[in-house]
Amino acid sequence: MEIMDQTSLGYSFTAVCSPRQNISFEKRGPIMIPDRIQRTFSFEYDPDAGKAGRITVTLGEDKFTADLTPEQRKMGATFDRFGLLNPRKGGKYVDVYVDDLIYSSRKTKDKQKWHEQEIIKVPYPKWGRKYK
């Protein structure tokens, strides 16, 4: 998701799908007005919808969808990550706060285990945190 391109009303809320730069696409969604009103946000990916998968994004009452292309799926992309992106365009910035985050996920049956999960305990620094 990109929040970009300041307009006279607000910022464009844009879905970006990019398994590789030369076959990426952007789908512009609603204009996000910086009015300090809390909004709900959801992101859903359905690999079986459309011809090659579909993402559905909801911001407040506005919902928009974007269909992946067969070419993007042929590249072997799994689309198993989600992120918020700062595109660094135009020298402007946007403050976005995310709170009460709820997510669900599941591993595919052929998912490889990359490493053993372990917990590493690090003691609290004797002089406190470096940054406050």
XYZ file of C-alpha atoms in Angstrom:
132
model
C 0.000 0.000 0.000
C 1.283 3.434 -0.898
C -0.004 6.688 0.496
C 1.220 9.160 -2.079
C 0.611 11.994 -4.527
C -0.742 14.873 -2.549
C -3.845 16.278 -4.228
C -5.852 19.391 -3.429
C -8.036 17.228 -1.151
C -5.662 14.699 0.389
C -3.465 11.742 -0.516
C -4.012 8.854 -2.911
C -4.361 5.488 -1.200
C -2.835 3.120 -3.758
C -2.445 -0.656 -3.981
C 0.844 -1.768 -5.533
C 1.620 -5.306 -6.666
C 5.196 -5.845 -7.695
C 6.739 -9.305 -8.011
C 9.253 -7.629 -10.338
C 9.547 -3.979 -11.332
C 8.798 -4.379 -15.035
C 5.484 -6.193 -14.376
C 4.258 -4.197 -11.387
C 0.984 -2.309 -11.304
C -0.641 0.364 -9.210
C -4.368 0.669 -8.563
C -5.476 3.966 -7.099
C -8.069 3.774 -4.406
C -9.840 6.431 -2.374
C -8.414 9.826 -1.494
C -7.257 9.843 2.128
C -8.158 13.211 3.652
C -5.843 14.192 6.549
C -8.653 15.103 8.967
C -7.417 13.139 12.017
C -10.469 10.870 11.960
C -9.798 7.218 12.743
C -10.634 4.799 9.957
C -10.722 1.050 9.707
C -8.450 -0.565 7.177
C -8.365 -4.073 5.767
C -6.302 -5.868 3.157
C -7.309 -9.251 1.745
C -5.593 -11.434 -0.825
C -7.528 -14.227 -2.526
C -5.270 -16.313 -4.795
C -8.303 -18.020 -6.398
C -10.299 -14.914 -7.359
C -10.260 -13.487 -10.874
C -7.891 -14.985 -13.447
C -4.761 -14.870 -11.299
C -5.709 -13.662 -7.824
C -7.192 -10.508 -6.367
C -6.403 -8.042 -3.622
C -9.220 -6.195 -1.880
C -8.522 -3.106 0.189
C -10.949 -1.265 2.435
C -10.317 2.167 3.936
C -13.241 3.312 6.045
C -16.340 2.899 3.864
C -14.377 2.806 0.586
C -13.485 -0.552 -0.953
C -11.480 -1.253 -4.083
C -10.071 -4.345 -5.753
C -7.144 -5.063 -8.038
C -6.702 -8.248 -10.059
C -3.268 -9.743 -10.515
C -2.169 -10.641 -14.016
C -1.342 -14.186 -15.149
C 2.161 -12.920 -15.965
C 2.703 -11.903 -12.346
C 1.663 -15.359 -11.148
C 3.868 -17.091 -13.765
C 6.879 -15.305 -12.267
C 6.482 -17.599 -9.272
C 5.514 -14.824 -6.885
C 3.730 -16.100 -3.788
C 2.390 -12.761 -2.508
C 2.821 -13.846 1.091
C 3.839 -10.464 2.487
C 2.087 -7.194 3.159
C 3.698 -3.837 3.736
C 3.173 -0.121 3.937
C 5.467 1.757 1.594
C 7.010 5.213 1.642
C 7.741 5.829 -2.049
C 10.031 8.840 -1.363
C 8.555 10.910 -4.154
C 8.327 14.676 -4.202
C 9.997 15.430 -0.877
C 6.739 15.324 1.104
C 5.872 12.990 3.944
C 2.745 11.590 5.537
C 2.358 10.529 9.168
C 0.341 7.313 9.380
C -0.446 5.537 12.637
C -1.543 1.901 12.755
C -3.151 0.632 15.947
C -5.113 -2.419 17.107
C -3.631 -4.530 14.335
C -5.252 -7.932 13.785
C -3.981 -10.357 11.195
C -4.414 -13.944 10.164
C -2.242 -16.161 8.046
C -1.586 -19.765 7.255
C 1.363 -21.633 5.865
C 1.033 -23.415 2.579
C 1.628 -27.157 2.624
C 4.821 -26.835 0.585
C 6.258 -24.011 2.719
C 9.901 -24.728 3.513
C 11.197 -24.273 7.013
C 14.081 -21.828 6.730
C 15.411 -22.003 10.277
C 14.554 -23.259 13.700
C 12.718 -20.689 15.750
C 14.363 -19.817 19.035
C 14.015 -17.194 21.725
C 17.080 -15.137 22.552
C 16.934 -13.212 25.805
C 18.856 -9.953 25.883
C 19.345 -8.291 29.266
C 18.068 -4.755 29.788
C 21.021 -2.327 29.576
C 22.448 -1.352 32.960
C 22.164 2.375 32.142
C 18.725 2.183 30.533
C 17.741 2.643 26.962
C 19.879 4.706 24.636
C 16.858 6.447 23.104
C 13.892 7.765 25.064
